Amino acid sequence: MCGIALTVNYPKSVVENILFHQRMRGPDSGNISHESNVVMGHNLLSIIGHQEQPVHGERYSMVFNGCVYSFKDLEPYSTSDTQTVLNHFENKGLKAVNDFNGMFAIGLYDAIDKEIHLFVDRFGEKPIYYYHEGDKFAVASSPGALYQIKDKWEIDREALQSYWLLGSVMGEDGLMKGIKKLTASQHLTYNIRENRITIERYWEPKFQENTNGIEDLVIDAIQKVKVSDVPVHIFLSGGIDSTLVASQFEGGDAIHLDSPEFVYAEHVAERFQVKLKRVLPSDISVERDLKDFCLKSGEPCMSALIPYVTARETADYGRVAITANGADELFFGYDRTHDDVTINQINHIFRSPLGTNSNFIPWFDKATGRSLELQRYVQYDLNKTLDFASMCHCVEVRSPFLDHRLVEMALSITEKVHRKNGNKTILKNMLKKMGFSERFVNRAKLGFSMHAKPEGIDELTKRAWYWCQAEGFLKVDEKRLNARDLIYLKNSALSFYYWFDVWKGKL
């Protein structure tokens, strides 16, 4: 977890302000380099070596956030994924990005062609936000950091509508007008001489004819995210996916956010001799915590509180944590997901304030059920919220089930095979081979959440719900909403209420 900043035709002070705002992304150092009208800055969180940035080659200068897990495959004797990434660009050009296995947000300055190149990893785990006005161009790791470049902004009402639909802003537009987000697998080129932006996708999942190695690939993906020079902890719920992760961390450390599944987490920890820390969240202040989240990130998120509290508790133990995010979406862990997109899936992922979601089907008429999960729910909700929340506490969270090789192979296997013996047949069979019982692998699914309601949250949610409607930010027809959508919209209103309170001085 680091923070990147890059500007064209802005004074150096703008990058200084960006780095100050996103300093929690990387508290170990904050460096700036200046070349002509291009200023680059970086917040460093040391995890692999202590590679201060920006880094410079013969052609490219670079700022980098994230982790390329495969860097030793590219340079066996390297001690830094950052330097390896730069070397690879210097040697292979821009196509080098296709060789990177990991999560990353990369900013390159090409001193020869006078171009800025931005890359985001294949599933949008690491963020890049940018702003282009006149001949000025600015880049940061969070929208909140970009808010520092102007005194006043305007809410983008279309982006706000997407927020009510998912509980997190979707697509390429930020919540403030003019701020854009680079989405998964995108490569942006800004030609400084021509003052022109072009965007293309550098990766699409490829169909795999031979999927016999899926179990080995699951293990390899988990092994790859272990690379670190600092202690690594896993999030161990005791469910199917986190148990598979634990199987590759024998003798390691795990964190369990207290839940009814603690007995299963204990069983897994004993099985793999994992040192388990049971975390009972304390000192939760809904107002304080959501304000901090919205200030440091710059956007509201419906589900912000849970990962925020989890990351805060994790920070007491280390800087790196492993999550099993993505496994349910890839291996059919949800009843709502099928090979083809269905209205039931649409209605489950999205909620309409006016009580009908059927108008979203045209968005995804070429998508499969799982690609819809990855493109919308995982990218714009799970990944973004987790990055923002962990950013608040200097914690880097890695997701082995989003290894692009594993995604390609899992997507190439039909629903019939994945569900041969119920949801997640492939992953459950792996655990059975490890000796886990039928009762363990086929128990009822329990979602990840806090199982004790924070004090005062009901009254605060009620206040936020009516305020959002009274102020004209949310139009709603409660009579047409089902109970689940009503709860989700109210939670979204709560986060937006505190976002507005934090940023109203910029509006």
Coordinates of C-alpha atoms in Angstrom, one line a residue:
M1 CA 0.0 0.0 0.0
C2 CA 1.5 3.3 -1.1
G3 CA 0.2 6.5 -2.6
I4 CA 1.2 8.0 -6.0
A5 CA 0.9 11.6 -7.3
L6 CA 1.7 13.1 -10.6
T7 CA 0.9 16.4 -12.2
V8 CA 1.6 18.3 -15.4
N9 CA 1.6 22.1 -15.5
Y10 CA 0.8 22.4 -11.8
P11 CA 3.2 23.9 -9.2
K12 CA 5.1 21.6 -6.9
S13 CA 2.9 22.6 -4.0
V14 CA 0.0 20.7 -5.5
V15 CA 1.8 17.4 -5.3
E16 CA 2.9 18.3 -1.8
N17 CA -0.7 18.8 -0.8
I18 CA -1.7 15.5 -2.5
L19 CA 1.0 13.6 -0.6
F20 CA 0.0 15.2 2.7
H21 CA -3.6 14.2 2.3
Q22 CA -2.8 10.6 1.4
R23 CA 0.1 10.2 3.8
M24 CA -1.6 7.3 5.6
R25 CA -1.2 5.3 2.4
G26 CA 2.6 5.4 3.0
P27 CA 3.9 7.0 6.2
D28 CA 7.5 5.8 5.8
S29 CA 8.6 8.6 3.4
G30 CA 7.2 11.1 1.0
N31 CA 9.4 12.1 -1.9
I32 CA 9.0 14.4 -4.9
S33 CA 10.9 14.7 -8.2
H34 CA 10.5 17.5 -10.8
E35 CA 11.3 17.4 -14.5
S36 CA 10.3 20.3 -16.7
N37 CA 6.5 20.7 -16.2
V38 CA 6.1 17.2 -14.7
V39 CA 6.1 16.6 -11.0
M40 CA 5.9 13.1 -9.5
G41 CA 5.4 12.2 -5.8
H42 CA 5.1 9.1 -3.7
N43 CA 4.0 8.0 -0.2
L44 CA 6.0 4.9 0.8
L45 CA 4.7 2.0 2.9
S46 CA 7.7 -0.3 3.2
I47 CA 6.8 -4.0 2.7
I48 CA 9.3 -5.4 0.3
G49 CA 12.6 -3.7 0.9
H50 CA 12.7 0.1 1.3
Q51 CA 12.5 1.3 -2.3
E52 CA 12.0 5.1 -2.2
Q53 CA 10.2 6.6 -5.2
P54 CA 9.9 8.1 -7.7
V55 CA 12.5 5.9 -9.5
H56 CA 14.2 6.8 -12.7
G57 CA 15.5 4.9 -15.7
E58 CA 17.0 6.0 -19.0
R59 CA 13.6 6.6 -20.5
Y60 CA 10.9 6.3 -17.8
S61 CA 10.4 7.7 -14.4
M62 CA 7.9 5.9 -12.3
V63 CA 5.7 5.9 -9.2
F64 CA 4.2 2.6 -8.1
N65 CA 1.6 1.4 -5.7
G66 CA 0.8 -2.2 -4.8
C67 CA 2.7 -5.4 -5.2
V68 CA 3.8 -7.4 -8.2
Y69 CA 4.0 -10.8 -6.6
S70 CA 5.8 -12.4 -9.5
F71 CA 8.8 -10.0 -9.5
K72 CA 11.3 -12.7 -8.7
D73 CA 10.0 -14.7 -11.7
L74 CA 11.1 -11.7 -13.8
E75 CA 14.3 -10.9 -12.0
P76 CA 15.4 -13.9 -9.7
Y77 CA 18.0 -11.9 -7.7
S78 CA 15.9 -8.7 -7.3
T79 CA 15.1 -7.5 -3.8
S80 CA 12.5 -4.9 -4.9
D81 CA 9.3 -5.3 -7.0
T82 CA 9.4 -1.6 -7.7
Q83 CA 12.8 -1.6 -9.3
T84 CA 11.9 -4.8 -11.2
V85 CA 8.8 -3.2 -12.6
L86 CA 10.8 -0.1 -13.8
N87 CA 13.5 -2.3 -15.3
H88 CA 10.9 -4.4 -17.2
F89 CA 9.4 -1.3 -18.7
E90 CA 12.8 0.0 -19.7
N91 CA 13.6 -3.4 -21.4
K92 CA 10.3 -4.3 -23.0
G93 CA 8.4 -1.0 -23.3
L94 CA 4.7 -0.6 -22.3
K95 CA 3.8 -4.2 -23.1
A96 CA 5.7 -5.2 -20.0
V97 CA 2.5 -4.7 -18.0
N98 CA 1.2 -8.0 -19.3
D99 CA 3.9 -9.8 -17.4
F100 CA 3.0 -8.5 -14.0
N101 CA 1.1 -10.7 -11.6
G102 CA -0.3 -8.7 -8.8
M103 CA -2.2 -5.6 -7.8
F104 CA -0.9 -2.3 -8.9
A105 CA -1.4 1.4 -9.9
I106 CA 1.5 2.6 -12.0
G107 CA 2.4 6.1 -13.2
L108 CA 5.1 6.5 -15.9
Y109 CA 6.6 9.6 -17.4
D110 CA 8.2 8.9 -20.8
A111 CA 10.9 11.6 -21.2
I112 CA 11.4 10.8 -24.9
D113 CA 7.8 10.9 -26.2
K114 CA 6.7 13.4 -23.5
E115 CA 3.8 11.2 -22.4
I116 CA 2.3 10.1 -19.1
H117 CA 1.2 6.4 -18.9
L118 CA -1.1 5.1 -16.2
F119 CA -1.9 1.4 -15.5
V120 CA -4.4 -0.2 -13.2
D121 CA -4.3 -3.9 -12.3
R122 CA -6.7 -6.3 -14.0
F123 CA -9.4 -6.0 -11.3
G124 CA -9.0 -2.5 -10.0
E125 CA -7.6 -3.5 -6.7
K126 CA -5.3 -0.4 -6.6
P127 CA -6.8 3.0 -7.5
I128 CA -5.9 5.8 -9.8
Y129 CA -7.9 9.0 -9.9
Y130 CA -7.2 11.8 -12.3
Y131 CA -8.3 15.3 -13.3
H132 CA -7.8 17.1 -16.6
E133 CA -8.6 20.7 -17.2
G134 CA -7.2 22.9 -19.9
D135 CA -3.5 21.9 -20.2
K136 CA -3.3 20.7 -16.7
F137 CA -3.3 17.0 -15.6
A138 CA -3.3 15.6 -12.1
V139 CA -3.2 12.1 -10.7
A140 CA -3.6 10.7 -7.1
S141 CA -4.4 7.5 -5.3
S142 CA -7.7 8.8 -3.9
P143 CA -10.3 11.3 -4.9
G144 CA -9.9 13.0 -1.6
A145 CA -6.3 13.8 -2.4
L146 CA -7.4 15.4 -5.7
Y147 CA -9.9 17.6 -4.0
Q148 CA -6.9 19.6 -2.7
I149 CA -6.2 21.1 -6.2
K150 CA -9.3 23.3 -6.2
D151 CA -11.2 25.3 -3.6
K152 CA -14.7 24.4 -4.9
W153 CA -16.2 21.3 -6.6
E154 CA -19.7 20.2 -7.7
I155 CA -21.3 16.8 -7.1
D156 CA -21.7 14.7 -10.2
R157 CA -25.4 13.7 -10.0
E158 CA -25.0 10.7 -12.3
A159 CA -22.2 9.4 -10.2
L160 CA -24.3 10.0 -7.1
Q161 CA -27.1 7.9 -8.7
S162 CA -24.7 5.1 -9.3
Y163 CA -23.8 5.3 -5.6
W164 CA -27.4 4.7 -4.6
L165 CA -27.6 1.7 -6.9
L166 CA -24.6 -0.2 -5.5
G167 CA -23.6 1.6 -2.3
S168 CA -20.3 2.7 -3.9
V169 CA -19.7 5.0 -6.9
M170 CA -19.5 2.9 -10.1
G171 CA -17.7 3.5 -13.4
E172 CA -15.2 6.1 -14.6
D173 CA -16.7 9.2 -12.9
G174 CA -15.9 10.2 -9.4
L175 CA -18.4 11.8 -7.1
M176 CA -17.0 15.2 -7.8
K177 CA -17.5 16.5 -11.3
G178 CA -14.4 16.3 -13.4
I179 CA -12.6 13.7 -11.4
K180 CA -12.2 10.4 -13.2
K181 CA -11.2 6.9 -12.2
L182 CA -9.1 4.5 -14.2
T183 CA -10.9 1.2 -14.2
A184 CA -9.7 -2.4 -14.2
S185 CA -7.2 -3.3 -16.9
Q186 CA -7.0 0.2 -18.3
H187 CA -4.0 1.9 -19.7
L188 CA -4.3 5.7 -20.0
T189 CA -1.9 7.7 -22.2
Y190 CA -1.7 11.5 -21.7
N191 CA 0.2 13.1 -24.6
I192 CA 1.6 16.3 -23.1
R193 CA 2.5 18.0 -26.4
E194 CA -1.0 17.4 -27.9
N195 CA -2.8 17.7 -24.5
R196 CA -4.7 14.5 -25.4
I197 CA -5.9 11.5 -23.4
T198 CA -6.5 8.0 -24.9
I199 CA -7.6 5.0 -22.9
E200 CA -7.4 1.3 -23.8
R201 CA -7.7 -2.1 -22.1
Y202 CA -4.5 -4.1 -22.0
W203 CA -6.1 -7.4 -20.7
E204 CA -9.2 -9.4 -21.2
P205 CA -9.7 -12.9 -19.7
K206 CA -8.8 -15.7 -22.2
F207 CA -10.7 -19.0 -22.4
Q208 CA -8.6 -21.9 -21.1
E209 CA -9.1 -25.2 -22.9
N210 CA -7.3 -27.2 -20.2
T211 CA -8.6 -26.6 -16.7
N212 CA -7.3 -29.8 -15.0
G213 CA -4.8 -27.7 -13.0
I214 CA -7.3 -25.6 -11.2
E215 CA -6.5 -26.9 -7.8
D216 CA -2.8 -26.4 -8.2
L217 CA -3.4 -22.9 -9.5
V218 CA -5.5 -22.1 -6.3
I219 CA -2.5 -23.1 -4.2
D220 CA 0.0 -21.3 -6.3
A221 CA -2.0 -18.1 -6.2
I222 CA -2.1 -18.2 -2.4
Q223 CA 1.6 -18.9 -2.3
K224 CA 2.4 -15.9 -4.5
V225 CA 0.8 -13.4 -2.2
K226 CA 3.1 -14.4 0.7
V227 CA 6.1 -12.4 -0.6
S228 CA 6.9 -9.8 2.0
D229 CA 9.7 -8.6 4.3
V230 CA 7.3 -7.8 7.1
P231 CA 4.8 -10.2 8.9
V232 CA 1.8 -11.3 7.0
H233 CA -1.6 -12.1 8.6
I234 CA -4.6 -13.8 7.1
F235 CA -8.2 -13.0 7.7
L236 CA -9.6 -16.3 8.9
S237 CA -13.3 -16.5 9.1
G238 CA -13.3 -20.2 9.3
G239 CA -15.2 -20.5 6.0
I240 CA -14.3 -22.5 2.9
D241 CA -12.2 -19.8 1.2
S242 CA -10.2 -18.5 4.2
T243 CA -9.6 -22.1 5.3
L244 CA -7.9 -22.8 1.9
V245 CA -5.8 -19.7 2.4
A246 CA -4.8 -20.9 5.9
S247 CA -3.7 -24.2 4.5
Q248 CA -0.8 -22.4 2.9
F249 CA 0.1 -20.4 6.0
E250 CA 1.0 -23.3 8.3
G251 CA 2.6 -21.9 11.5
G252 CA 1.6 -18.3 10.5
D253 CA -0.7 -15.7 12.0
A254 CA -4.4 -15.1 11.5
I255 CA -7.0 -12.6 12.6
H256 CA -10.7 -13.5 13.2
L257 CA -13.2 -10.7 13.6
D258 CA -15.4 -12.1 16.3
S259 CA -18.4 -14.0 14.9
P260 CA -20.5 -17.2 15.5
E261 CA -18.0 -19.0 13.3
F262 CA -15.1 -18.6 15.7
V263 CA -15.3 -22.3 16.7
Y264 CA -14.6 -23.2 13.0
A265 CA -11.8 -20.7 12.8
E266 CA -10.3 -22.3 15.9
H267 CA -10.6 -25.7 14.3
V268 CA -8.8 -24.5 11.2
A269 CA -6.1 -22.8 13.2
E270 CA -5.4 -26.0 15.2
R271 CA -5.3 -28.0 12.0
F272 CA -2.6 -25.8 10.4
Q273 CA -0.9 -24.6 13.6
V274 CA -1.9 -21.1 12.9
K275 CA -1.6 -18.5 15.7
L276 CA -5.1 -17.1 15.8
K277 CA -6.0 -13.7 17.2
R278 CA -9.7 -13.2 18.1
V279 CA -10.5 -9.6 17.7
L280 CA -13.5 -8.2 19.5
P281 CA -14.0 -4.7 18.0
S282 CA -14.1 -2.1 20.7
D283 CA -14.3 1.7 20.8
I284 CA -16.5 1.9 17.6
S285 CA -17.9 5.3 17.0
V286 CA -20.0 5.4 13.9
E287 CA -19.7 9.1 13.4
R288 CA -15.9 9.3 14.1
D289 CA -15.1 6.3 12.0
L290 CA -17.2 7.1 9.0
K291 CA -15.9 10.7 9.0
D292 CA -12.4 9.5 9.1
F293 CA -13.1 7.0 6.2
C294 CA -14.7 9.7 4.1
L295 CA -12.0 12.3 4.8
K296 CA -9.1 10.0 3.9
S297 CA -10.7 8.4 0.9
G298 CA -12.9 11.2 -0.5
E299 CA -15.9 9.1 -1.3
P300 CA -18.7 7.4 0.8
C301 CA -19.1 3.6 0.7
M302 CA -22.2 1.8 2.1
S303 CA -20.1 -1.0 3.7
A304 CA -17.2 1.2 4.9
L305 CA -17.6 0.5 8.7
I306 CA -16.8 -3.2 8.7
P307 CA -13.5 -3.2 6.7
Y308 CA -12.5 0.1 8.4
V309 CA -12.8 -1.5 11.9
T310 CA -11.2 -4.7 10.7
A311 CA -8.2 -2.8 9.2
R312 CA -7.8 -0.8 12.3
E313 CA -7.6 -3.9 14.5
T314 CA -5.3 -5.6 12.0
A315 CA -2.9 -2.6 12.1
D316 CA -2.1 -3.5 15.7
Y317 CA -0.4 -6.7 14.4
G318 CA 1.1 -5.9 11.1
R319 CA 1.1 -4.2 7.7
V320 CA 0.0 -7.0 5.4
A321 CA -3.2 -9.1 5.4
I322 CA -4.6 -11.7 3.1
T323 CA -8.3 -11.9 2.2
A324 CA -10.3 -14.5 0.3
N325 CA -12.3 -11.8 -1.6
G326 CA -13.3 -13.0 -5.1
A327 CA -13.7 -16.7 -4.3
D328 CA -17.5 -16.6 -4.0
E329 CA -17.8 -14.7 -7.2
L330 CA -15.5 -17.1 -9.2
F331 CA -16.5 -20.4 -7.8
F332 CA -20.3 -19.9 -7.5
G333 CA -20.5 -19.3 -3.8
Y334 CA -23.8 -17.3 -4.2
D335 CA -27.1 -18.8 -5.2
R336 CA -27.8 -15.6 -7.2
T337 CA -25.0 -16.3 -9.7
H338 CA -25.3 -18.4 -12.9
D339 CA -23.6 -18.7 -16.2
D340 CA -26.0 -16.2 -17.6
V341 CA -27.0 -12.9 -16.0
T342 CA -30.5 -13.1 -14.6
I343 CA -32.9 -10.5 -13.3
N344 CA -32.6 -12.0 -9.8
Q345 CA -28.9 -11.4 -9.9
I346 CA -29.4 -7.8 -11.0
N347 CA -31.9 -7.2 -8.3
H348 CA -29.6 -8.7 -5.7
I349 CA -26.5 -6.6 -6.5
F350 CA -28.3 -3.4 -7.3
R351 CA -31.1 -1.6 -5.6
S352 CA -33.2 1.2 -7.2
P353 CA -34.5 3.9 -4.9
L354 CA -37.7 3.9 -7.0
G355 CA -38.1 0.1 -6.6
T356 CA -37.3 -1.4 -10.0
N357 CA -33.9 -2.6 -11.2
S358 CA -34.9 -4.2 -14.5
N359 CA -33.5 -1.3 -16.6
F360 CA -29.9 -2.5 -15.8
I361 CA -30.1 -5.6 -18.0
P362 CA -28.9 -3.8 -21.1
W363 CA -25.6 -3.0 -19.3
F364 CA -24.7 -6.6 -19.1
D365 CA -26.3 -8.3 -22.1
K366 CA -22.9 -9.7 -23.2
A367 CA -21.7 -10.5 -19.7
T368 CA -21.8 -13.8 -17.8
G369 CA -23.0 -13.9 -14.3
R370 CA -19.6 -14.1 -12.9
S371 CA -18.1 -11.4 -15.1
L372 CA -20.9 -9.1 -13.8
E373 CA -19.9 -9.9 -10.3
L374 CA -16.2 -9.1 -11.1
Q375 CA -16.9 -6.0 -13.2
R376 CA -19.3 -4.3 -10.8
Y377 CA -19.6 -5.7 -7.4
V378 CA -16.0 -6.8 -6.8
Q379 CA -14.4 -3.9 -8.6
Y380 CA -16.5 -1.0 -7.4
D381 CA -17.6 -2.2 -4.0
L382 CA -15.4 -4.9 -2.5
N383 CA -12.0 -3.8 -3.9
K384 CA -12.6 -0.1 -3.6
T385 CA -14.0 -0.1 -0.1
L386 CA -11.3 -2.5 1.1
D387 CA -8.6 -0.3 -0.4
F388 CA -10.0 2.9 1.1
A389 CA -10.5 1.3 4.5
S390 CA -7.1 -0.3 4.8
M391 CA -5.6 2.9 3.5
C392 CA -6.9 4.6 6.6
H393 CA -4.7 2.4 8.8
C394 CA -1.5 1.8 6.7
V395 CA -2.5 -1.8 5.9
E396 CA -2.0 -3.6 2.6
V397 CA -4.6 -6.3 1.8
R398 CA -4.0 -8.9 -0.8
S399 CA -6.5 -11.1 -2.6
P400 CA -5.1 -14.3 -4.1
F401 CA -8.4 -15.4 -5.6
L402 CA -8.0 -12.4 -8.0
D403 CA -4.9 -13.8 -9.5
H404 CA -5.7 -13.3 -13.2
R405 CA -4.5 -16.8 -14.2
L406 CA -6.9 -18.3 -11.6
V407 CA -9.7 -16.0 -12.8
E408 CA -9.2 -17.1 -16.4
M409 CA -9.2 -20.8 -15.6
A410 CA -12.2 -20.5 -13.2
L411 CA -14.2 -18.6 -15.7
S412 CA -13.5 -21.3 -18.3
I413 CA -15.1 -24.0 -16.2
T414 CA -18.9 -24.2 -16.6
E415 CA -21.4 -23.8 -13.8
K416 CA -22.4 -27.4 -14.1
V417 CA -18.9 -28.5 -13.1
H418 CA -18.5 -25.8 -10.4
R419 CA -21.8 -27.0 -8.9
K420 CA -21.5 -30.7 -9.4
N421 CA -22.0 -31.2 -5.7
G422 CA -23.4 -27.9 -4.6
N423 CA -21.9 -24.4 -4.5
K424 CA -18.1 -24.2 -4.7
T425 CA -17.6 -27.9 -5.4
I426 CA -14.0 -27.4 -6.5
L427 CA -12.9 -25.6 -3.4
K428 CA -14.9 -27.9 -1.1
N429 CA -13.3 -31.0 -2.7
M430 CA -9.9 -29.5 -2.0
L431 CA -10.7 -29.2 1.7
K432 CA -12.1 -32.8 1.8
K433 CA -8.8 -34.0 0.4
M434 CA -7.2 -32.2 3.3
G435 CA -9.3 -34.2 5.8
F436 CA -12.1 -31.7 6.5
S437 CA -15.5 -33.3 7.2
E438 CA -18.7 -33.1 5.2
R439 CA -20.3 -31.2 8.0
F440 CA -17.5 -28.6 7.9
V441 CA -17.5 -27.9 4.2
N442 CA -21.3 -28.0 3.7
R443 CA -22.6 -26.0 6.6
A444 CA -24.7 -22.9 6.1
K445 CA -22.9 -19.9 4.7
L446 CA -22.4 -16.9 7.0
G447 CA -21.6 -13.5 5.5
F448 CA -18.7 -11.3 6.8
S449 CA -20.0 -8.7 9.1
M450 CA -19.9 -7.3 12.6
H451 CA -22.3 -9.3 14.7
A452 CA -22.8 -6.7 17.4
K453 CA -24.6 -3.5 16.4
P454 CA -22.5 -0.3 17.1
E455 CA -24.0 1.9 19.7
G456 CA -26.4 4.6 18.4
I457 CA -26.3 3.5 14.8
D458 CA -30.1 3.1 14.4
E459 CA -30.8 6.7 15.4
L460 CA -27.9 8.0 13.3
T461 CA -29.1 6.1 10.2
K462 CA -32.6 7.4 10.7
R463 CA -31.3 11.0 10.8
A464 CA -29.2 10.5 7.7
W465 CA -32.0 8.8 5.8
Y466 CA -34.4 11.7 6.2
W467 CA -31.7 14.3 5.7
C468 CA -30.6 12.8 2.3
Q469 CA -34.2 13.0 1.1
A470 CA -34.9 16.5 2.5
E471 CA -31.8 17.9 0.9
G472 CA -32.7 16.4 -2.5
F473 CA -29.8 14.0 -2.8
L474 CA -32.1 10.9 -2.7
K475 CA -35.5 10.4 -4.3
V476 CA -37.1 7.2 -2.9
D477 CA -40.4 5.4 -3.0
E478 CA -40.3 3.3 0.2
K479 CA -43.6 1.5 -0.7
R480 CA -41.9 -0.1 -3.7
L481 CA -38.8 -1.2 -1.9
N482 CA -38.2 -4.6 -0.5
A483 CA -36.9 -4.9 3.1
R484 CA -33.3 -5.7 2.0
D485 CA -33.0 -2.8 -0.5
L486 CA -34.4 -0.5 2.2
I487 CA -31.7 -1.5 4.6
Y488 CA -28.9 -1.1 2.0
L489 CA -30.2 2.3 0.9
K490 CA -30.3 3.5 4.5
N491 CA -26.7 2.3 5.1
S492 CA -25.7 4.1 1.9
A493 CA -27.4 7.3 3.2
L494 CA -25.5 7.0 6.5
S495 CA -22.1 7.0 4.7
F496 CA -23.1 9.8 2.3
Y497 CA -24.4 11.9 5.2
Y498 CA -20.9 11.9 6.8
W499 CA -19.2 12.3 3.5
F500 CA -21.2 15.5 2.9
D501 CA -20.4 16.7 6.4
V502 CA -16.7 16.3 5.8
W503 CA -16.5 17.8 2.4
K504 CA -19.3 20.5 2.4
G505 CA -16.6 23.2 2.6
K506 CA -15.5 22.2 -0.9
L507 CA -19.0 22.4 -2.4

